[in-house]
mmCIF file of C-alpha atoms in Angstrom:
data_model
loop_
_atom_site.group_PDB
_atom_site.id
_atom_site.type_symbol
_atom_site.label_atom_id
_atom_site.label_comp_id
_atom_site.label_asym_id
_atom_site.label_seq_id
_atom_site.Cartn_x
_atom_site.Cartn_y
_atom_site.Cartn_z
ATOM 1 C CA MET A 995 0.000 0.000 0.000
ATOM 2 C CA SER A 996 1.419 3.424 -0.911
ATOM 3 C CA ASP A 997 1.661 5.918 1.917
ATOM 4 C CA PRO A 998 -1.401 8.215 1.755
ATOM 5 C CA TYR A 999 0.278 10.512 4.281
ATOM 6 C CA SER A 1000 3.250 11.342 2.053
ATOM 7 C CA PRO A 1001 3.234 14.871 0.615
ATOM 8 C CA ASP A 1002 3.059 13.390 -2.898
ATOM 9 C CA ASN A 1003 -0.234 11.629 -2.143
ATOM 10 C CA VAL A 1004 -2.017 14.168 0.046
ATOM 11 C CA GLY A 1005 -5.186 15.446 -1.586
ATOM 12 C CA ARG A 1006 -5.172 13.079 -4.546
ATOM 13 C CA THR A 1007 -8.638 11.655 -5.057
ATOM 14 C CA ASP A 1008 -11.020 11.039 -7.926
ATOM 15 C CA VAL A 1009 -14.069 11.461 -5.688
ATOM 16 C CA PRO A 1010 -16.117 14.486 -6.800
ATOM 17 C CA GLU A 1011 -16.254 17.477 -4.483
ATOM 18 C CA ALA A 1012 -20.049 17.187 -4.415
ATOM 19 C CA ALA A 1013 -19.777 13.697 -2.909
ATOM 20 C CA ILE A 1014 -17.244 14.872 -0.336
ATOM 21 C CA ARG A 1015 -19.535 17.712 0.715
ATOM 22 C CA ALA A 1016 -22.528 15.365 0.874
ATOM 23 C CA ALA A 1017 -20.587 13.035 3.164
ATOM 24 C CA ALA A 1018 -19.590 15.933 5.400
ATOM 25 C CA ASP A 1019 -23.180 17.179 5.523
ATOM 26 C CA ARG A 1020 -24.378 13.718 6.573
ATOM 27 C CA LEU A 1021 -21.913 13.600 9.460
ATOM 28 C CA VAL A 1022 -22.602 17.188 10.533
ATOM 29 C CA GLU A 1023 -26.330 16.478 10.650
ATOM 30 C CA ALA A 1024 -25.762 13.318 12.711
ATOM 31 C CA THR A 1025 -23.713 15.347 15.183
ATOM 32 C CA ARG A 1026 -26.290 18.137 15.379
ATOM 33 C CA GLU A 1027 -29.213 15.775 15.877
ATOM 34 C CA VAL A 1028 -27.236 13.351 18.094
ATOM 35 C CA ARG A 1029 -28.526 10.567 15.891
ATOM 36 C CA PRO A 1030 -26.338 8.007 14.077
ATOM 37 C CA CYS A 1031 -26.319 8.052 10.289
ATOM 38 C CA ALA A 1032 -25.565 5.630 7.485
ATOM 39 C CA PRO A 1033 -21.900 5.056 6.568
ATOM 40 C CA VAL A 1034 -20.416 7.556 4.127
ATOM 41 C CA ARG A 1035 -18.482 4.986 2.109
ATOM 42 C CA ASP A 1036 -21.320 4.929 -0.411
ATOM 43 C CA LEU A 1037 -20.244 8.490 -1.264
ATOM 44 C CA ILE A 1038 -16.447 8.394 -0.907
ATOM 45 C CA GLY A 1039 -15.499 4.712 -0.988
ATOM 46 C CA PRO A 1040 -14.229 2.509 1.867
ATOM 47 C CA ASP A 1041 -10.512 3.188 1.577
ATOM 48 C CA ASP A 1042 -9.866 6.417 -0.360
ATOM 49 C CA LEU A 1043 -8.044 8.233 2.424
ATOM 50 C CA ALA A 1044 -7.569 11.432 0.461
ATOM 51 C CA ALA A 1045 -11.334 11.682 0.067
ATOM 52 C CA ALA A 1046 -11.904 10.732 3.708
ATOM 53 C CA TYR A 1047 -9.503 13.392 4.961
ATOM 54 C CA ALA A 1048 -11.164 15.900 2.647
ATOM 55 C CA VAL A 1049 -14.465 15.143 4.400
ATOM 56 C CA GLN A 1050 -12.720 15.459 7.763
ATOM 57 C CA SER A 1051 -11.370 18.856 6.711
ATOM 58 C CA HIS A 1052 -14.916 20.069 6.042
ATOM 59 C CA LEU A 1053 -15.930 18.971 9.542
ATOM 60 C CA VAL A 1054 -12.924 20.710 11.096
ATOM 61 C CA ALA A 1055 -13.724 23.905 9.182
ATOM 62 C CA ALA A 1056 -17.330 23.764 10.382
ATOM 63 C CA ARG A 1057 -16.213 23.394 14.004
ATOM 64 C CA ARG A 1058 -13.785 26.287 13.681
ATOM 65 C CA ASP A 1059 -16.412 28.468 12.036
ATOM 66 C CA ALA A 1060 -18.662 27.749 15.030
ATOM 67 C CA GLY A 1061 -15.964 28.996 17.406
ATOM 68 C CA ALA A 1062 -14.305 25.756 18.515
ATOM 69 C CA LEU A 1063 -10.554 25.924 19.123
ATOM 70 C CA VAL A 1064 -8.135 23.203 18.062
ATOM 71 C CA VAL A 1065 -6.188 21.956 21.107
ATOM 72 C CA GLY A 1066 -4.508 18.870 19.668
ATOM 73 C CA ARG A 1067 -4.899 15.619 17.778
ATOM 74 C CA LYS A 1068 -5.804 11.999 18.397
ATOM 75 C CA ILE A 1069 -4.300 8.930 16.766
ATOM 76 C CA GLY A 1070 -6.466 5.937 15.898
ATOM 77 C CA ALA A 1071 -5.899 2.394 14.621
ATOM 78 C CA THR A 1072 -2.591 2.078 16.454
ATOM 79 C CA SER A 1073 -3.095 -1.551 17.469
ATOM 80 C CA LEU A 1074 -2.546 -4.519 15.158
ATOM 81 C CA ALA A 1075 -5.959 -5.947 16.046
ATOM 82 C CA VAL A 1076 -7.816 -2.812 14.921
ATOM 83 C CA GLN A 1077 -5.717 -2.517 11.769
ATOM 84 C CA GLN A 1078 -6.529 -6.108 10.861
ATOM 85 C CA GLN A 1079 -10.224 -5.495 11.568
ATOM 86 C CA LEU A 1080 -10.266 -2.552 9.149
ATOM 87 C CA GLY A 1081 -7.935 -4.123 6.591
ATOM 88 C CA VAL A 1082 -5.253 -1.434 6.819
ATOM 89 C CA ASP A 1083 -1.584 -1.300 7.723
ATOM 90 C CA GLN A 1084 -1.353 2.195 9.194
ATOM 91 C CA PRO A 1085 -3.018 4.461 11.754
ATOM 92 C CA ASP A 1086 -5.129 7.546 11.210
ATOM 93 C CA PHE A 1087 -5.632 10.856 12.988
ATOM 94 C CA GLY A 1088 -8.384 13.204 14.091
ATOM 95 C CA TRP A 1089 -8.651 16.611 15.731
ATOM 96 C CA LEU A 1090 -9.221 17.594 19.354
ATOM 97 C CA PHE A 1091 -11.235 20.714 20.164
ATOM 98 C CA ASP A 1092 -11.458 22.665 23.398
ATOM 99 C CA ASP A 1093 -15.000 21.507 24.170
ATOM 100 C CA MET A 1094 -13.937 17.840 23.989
ATOM 101 C CA ASP A 1095 -11.732 18.127 27.087
ATOM 102 C CA LEU A 1096 -13.651 17.070 30.203
ATOM 103 C CA SER A 1097 -10.652 16.813 32.507
ATOM 104 C CA GLY A 1098 -11.762 17.683 36.026
ATOM 105 C CA ALA A 1099 -15.463 17.612 35.158
ATOM 106 C CA ASP A 1100 -17.815 15.972 37.642
ATOM 107 C CA GLU A 1101 -19.299 13.775 34.937
ATOM 108 C CA VAL A 1102 -19.272 13.012 31.239
ATOM 109 C CA PRO A 1103 -22.657 13.995 29.747
ATOM 110 C CA MET A 1104 -24.144 11.028 27.897
ATOM 111 C CA ALA A 1105 -26.428 13.451 26.072
ATOM 112 C CA ARG A 1106 -23.428 14.539 23.983
ATOM 113 C CA LEU A 1107 -22.640 10.990 22.895
ATOM 114 C CA LEU A 1108 -24.235 8.508 20.518
ATOM 115 C CA GLN A 1109 -22.582 5.109 21.082
ATOM 116 C CA PRO A 1110 -19.512 5.666 23.241
ATOM 117 C CA LYS A 1111 -16.608 3.387 24.001
ATOM 118 C CA ALA A 1112 -13.715 4.040 26.388
ATOM 119 C CA GLU A 1113 -10.039 3.332 25.874
ATOM 120 C CA ALA A 1114 -6.985 4.074 27.996
ATOM 121 C CA GLU A 1115 -4.032 5.920 26.510
ATOM 122 C CA VAL A 1116 -0.854 7.860 27.136
ATOM 123 C CA ALA A 1117 -1.392 11.528 26.303
ATOM 124 C CA PHE A 1118 1.480 13.837 25.420
ATOM 125 C CA VAL A 1119 1.490 17.603 25.913
ATOM 126 C CA LEU A 1120 3.961 19.278 23.607
ATOM 127 C CA GLY A 1121 6.476 21.877 24.684
ATOM 128 C CA ALA A 1122 7.771 22.634 21.185
ATOM 129 C CA ASP A 1123 6.470 22.803 17.635
ATOM 130 C CA LEU A 1124 6.946 19.785 15.375
ATOM 131 C CA ASP A 1125 6.974 21.544 12.035
ATOM 132 C CA GLU A 1126 10.561 21.301 10.795
ATOM 133 C CA GLY A 1127 13.409 18.828 10.765
ATOM 134 C CA PRO A 1128 13.399 15.030 10.419
ATOM 135 C CA LEU A 1129 10.595 14.510 12.971
ATOM 136 C CA ASP A 1130 12.379 11.375 14.132
ATOM 137 C CA ALA A 1131 12.291 9.643 17.504
ATOM 138 C CA ALA A 1132 14.844 11.947 19.108
ATOM 139 C CA GLN A 1133 13.117 15.110 17.935
ATOM 140 C CA VAL A 1134 9.628 14.122 19.034
ATOM 141 C CA ARG A 1135 10.894 12.945 22.413
ATOM 142 C CA GLY A 1136 12.529 16.298 22.921
ATOM 143 C CA ALA A 1137 9.332 18.112 21.992
ATOM 144 C CA VAL A 1138 7.268 16.451 24.750
ATOM 145 C CA ASP A 1139 6.792 18.633 27.814
ATOM 146 C CA HIS A 1140 5.035 15.913 29.807
ATOM 147 C CA ALA A 1141 2.896 12.805 29.595
ATOM 148 C CA VAL A 1142 -0.332 12.026 31.462
ATOM 149 C CA ALA A 1143 -2.781 9.148 31.735
ATOM 150 C CA ALA A 1144 -5.840 9.626 29.557
ATOM 151 C CA LEU A 1145 -9.249 8.163 28.851
ATOM 152 C CA GLU A 1146 -10.495 8.740 25.346
ATOM 153 C CA ILE A 1147 -14.245 8.380 24.891
ATOM 154 C CA VAL A 1148 -14.422 7.375 21.266
ATOM 155 C CA ASP A 1149 -17.745 7.716 19.491
ATOM 156 C CA SER A 1150 -19.081 7.158 16.012
ATOM 157 C CA ARG A 1151 -21.666 9.064 14.065
ATOM 158 C CA ILE A 1152 -22.005 5.907 11.926
ATOM 159 C CA ALA A 1153 -24.891 3.697 13.087
ATOM 160 C CA GLY A 1154 -23.819 0.493 14.808
ATOM 161 C CA TRP A 1155 -20.106 1.292 14.367
ATOM 162 C CA ASP A 1156 -20.495 -0.123 10.855
ATOM 163 C CA ILE A 1157 -17.290 1.515 9.677
ATOM 164 C CA SER A 1158 -14.698 1.070 7.003
ATOM 165 C CA PHE A 1159 -11.377 2.870 7.358
ATOM 166 C CA GLY A 1160 -12.714 5.654 5.144
ATOM 167 C CA ASP A 1161 -15.789 6.048 7.348
ATOM 168 C CA THR A 1162 -13.809 6.470 10.559
ATOM 169 C CA VAL A 1163 -11.293 8.884 9.019
ATOM 170 C CA ALA A 1164 -14.084 11.030 7.580
ATOM 171 C CA ASP A 1165 -15.796 10.999 10.994
ATOM 172 C CA ASN A 1166 -12.811 12.730 12.638
ATOM 173 C CA ALA A 1167 -11.296 9.336 13.491
ATOM 174 C CA SER A 1168 -14.403 8.415 15.521
ATOM 175 C CA SER A 1169 -13.564 11.022 18.128
ATOM 176 C CA GLY A 1170 -15.780 11.945 21.039
ATOM 177 C CA LEU A 1171 -14.456 13.376 24.292
ATOM 178 C CA TYR A 1172 -11.433 12.859 26.530
ATOM 179 C CA VAL A 1173 -10.304 13.115 30.138
ATOM 180 C CA LEU A 1174 -6.705 13.696 31.253
ATOM 181 C CA GLY A 1175 -5.203 12.580 34.539
ATOM 182 C CA THR A 1176 -3.589 14.974 36.980
ATOM 183 C CA GLU A 1177 -0.138 13.397 37.409
ATOM 184 C CA ARG A 1178 2.252 14.971 34.929
ATOM 185 C CA ARG A 1179 5.504 13.144 34.192
ATOM 186 C CA THR A 1180 8.434 14.118 31.999
ATOM 187 C CA LEU A 1181 9.988 11.495 29.762
ATOM 188 C CA ASP A 1182 12.926 11.404 32.159
ATOM 189 C CA GLU A 1183 10.460 10.116 34.758
ATOM 190 C CA VAL A 1184 8.471 7.601 32.698
ATOM 191 C CA GLU A 1185 9.195 5.576 29.566
ATOM 192 C CA PRO A 1186 5.957 5.294 27.547
ATOM 193 C CA VAL A 1187 6.813 1.935 25.960
ATOM 194 C CA ASP A 1188 7.230 0.377 29.405
ATOM 195 C CA VAL A 1189 3.897 1.378 30.941
ATOM 196 C CA THR A 1190 1.208 -1.157 31.774
ATOM 197 C CA MET A 1191 -2.513 -0.378 31.798
ATOM 198 C CA ARG A 1192 -5.547 -1.694 33.617
ATOM 199 C CA MET A 1193 -9.023 -0.311 32.912
ATOM 200 C CA THR A 1194 -12.150 -1.026 34.954
ATOM 201 C CA ILE A 1195 -15.824 -0.191 34.507
ATOM 202 C CA ASP A 1196 -17.771 -0.065 37.776
ATOM 203 C CA GLY A 1197 -14.919 -1.925 39.456
ATOM 204 C CA GLU A 1198 -14.733 -4.793 36.957
ATOM 205 C CA GLU A 1199 -11.555 -5.220 34.954
ATOM 206 C CA VAL A 1200 -12.436 -4.880 31.264
ATOM 207 C CA SER A 1201 -9.156 -4.084 29.491
ATOM 208 C CA THR A 1202 -5.430 -4.498 30.023
ATOM 209 C CA GLY A 1203 -2.443 -3.647 27.895
ATOM 210 C CA ASN A 1204 0.908 -1.921 27.674
ATOM 211 C CA GLY A 1205 2.859 0.730 25.847
ATOM 212 C CA ALA A 1206 4.138 -1.649 23.197
ATOM 213 C CA ALA A 1207 0.530 -2.210 22.011
ATOM 214 C CA CYS A 1208 0.525 1.335 20.612
ATOM 215 C CA LEU A 1209 2.549 1.062 17.383
ATOM 216 C CA GLY A 1210 5.308 -0.617 19.389
ATOM 217 C CA ASP A 1211 5.772 2.538 21.479
ATOM 218 C CA PRO A 1212 3.504 5.576 22.004
ATOM 219 C CA LEU A 1213 6.415 7.748 20.883
ATOM 220 C CA ASN A 1214 6.368 5.928 17.532
ATOM 221 C CA ALA A 1215 2.743 6.991 17.229
ATOM 222 C CA LEU A 1216 3.662 10.596 18.035
ATOM 223 C CA ALA A 1217 6.432 10.594 15.422
ATOM 224 C CA TRP A 1218 4.051 9.156 12.822
ATOM 225 C CA LEU A 1219 1.473 11.838 13.631
ATOM 226 C CA ALA A 1220 4.043 14.631 13.458
ATOM 227 C CA ARG A 1221 4.964 13.625 9.917
ATOM 228 C CA ALA A 1222 1.337 13.120 8.839
ATOM 229 C CA ALA A 1223 0.188 16.429 10.327
ATOM 230 C CA ARG A 1224 2.970 18.299 8.559
ATOM 231 C CA ALA A 1225 2.174 16.549 5.263
ATOM 232 C CA TYR A 1226 -1.437 17.699 5.597
ATOM 233 C CA GLY A 1227 -0.381 21.285 6.159
ATOM 234 C CA GLU A 1228 -1.136 21.812 9.866
ATOM 235 C CA PRO A 1229 1.864 20.696 11.959
ATOM 236 C CA LEU A 1230 1.699 19.938 15.664
ATOM 237 C CA ARG A 1231 2.301 22.964 17.874
ATOM 238 C CA ALA A 1232 3.609 23.634 21.358
ATOM 239 C CA GLY A 1233 0.883 23.360 23.966
ATOM 240 C CA GLN A 1234 -1.196 20.866 22.005
ATOM 241 C CA VAL A 1235 -2.410 17.562 23.440
ATOM 242 C CA VAL A 1236 -1.852 14.320 21.564
ATOM 243 C CA LEU A 1237 -3.830 11.211 22.454
ATOM 244 C CA SER A 1238 -1.364 8.611 21.250
ATOM 245 C CA GLY A 1239 -3.649 5.579 20.866
ATOM 246 C CA ALA A 1240 -5.157 2.747 22.866
ATOM 247 C CA LEU A 1241 -3.009 0.567 25.122
ATOM 248 C CA GLY A 1242 -5.663 -2.164 25.152
ATOM 249 C CA PRO A 1243 -9.122 -3.012 23.825
ATOM 250 C CA MET A 1244 -11.813 -0.320 23.926
ATOM 251 C CA ARG A 1245 -15.045 -1.127 25.741
ATOM 252 C CA ASP A 1246 -18.670 0.017 25.510
ATOM 253 C CA VAL A 1247 -19.825 2.508 28.120
ATOM 254 C CA SER A 1248 -23.367 2.652 29.536
ATOM 255 C CA PRO A 1249 -25.142 5.564 31.280
ATOM 256 C CA GLY A 1250 -24.140 5.873 34.926
ATOM 257 C CA ALA A 1251 -20.874 3.955 34.496
ATOM 258 C CA THR A 1252 -17.592 4.871 36.155
ATOM 259 C CA VAL A 1253 -14.479 4.133 34.114
ATOM 260 C CA VAL A 1254 -11.031 4.119 35.714
ATOM 261 C CA ALA A 1255 -7.726 3.622 33.925
ATOM 262 C CA GLU A 1256 -4.540 2.931 35.881
ATOM 263 C CA ILE A 1257 -1.314 3.415 33.938
ATOM 264 C CA SER A 1258 1.957 2.592 35.634
ATOM 265 C CA GLY A 1259 4.143 5.634 36.158
ATOM 266 C CA LEU A 1260 1.284 7.992 35.281
ATOM 267 C CA GLY A 1261 -1.283 7.239 37.976
ATOM 268 C CA SER A 1262 -4.976 6.932 37.259
ATOM 269 C CA VAL A 1263 -7.728 8.808 35.448
ATOM 270 C CA THR A 1264 -11.482 8.530 36.068
ATOM 271 C CA ALA A 1265 -14.546 9.329 33.996
ATOM 272 C CA ARG A 1266 -18.038 9.191 35.523
ATOM 273 C CA PHE A 1267 -20.844 9.095 32.995
ATOM 274 C CA SER A 1268 -24.202 10.700 33.611
ATOM 275 C CA GLY A 1269 -27.221 8.487 34.046
#
């Protein structure tokens, strides 16, 4: 498979602009009405990533026009199991906006979600831009100000999570909300590849994993994202949050649930969902 994130491939699609706009309109309406919609692959195809990212760009523009501020990115499909499920050999990315951050909130409002799932991740907060240079392992490590434990509440506007890779990319990488932990650690204090994770829902263990489950190392995921973001014309910037990808299987969340993720070296993070 050629790399759709290389500068030579970015934006190359044979899908008509009218179809891309129709797909974006379908997803925007699903978000506005809080009601799942049909997949958009009938409009843009199941694996045309240039078309899917073009749809995503329309959604991002709509959010910005409505006053939302970009605060970072999320990386999806970082585990081998998810890649095999979707028939791909690479991750994808979506955008984080200021109103998606529920860190410190008393509860996560279910009314904002359609069909949520929770996954535990290492989040990075950047202390430097990642817009120039080789964007290799050493550079991205040096750009990290600190890491924290995170819960990403992934969600899909596509009914029944009936998604192809193109569907999830178009749908802002199936993003929802997120919660960050309070224990900040520099990369001198914690090595992301070495962390272990345990996630519970209402006290029952539902997911376990480790740093190596995320593209072999969460820092590999960050380096991949830095190159992809630059190729798409909006590099990662200092102060932004990056959700680096799941450390273990994601799980469905029901109203009233309490989700807790414990990540070694980074402490714990809790999300309580409204009833």
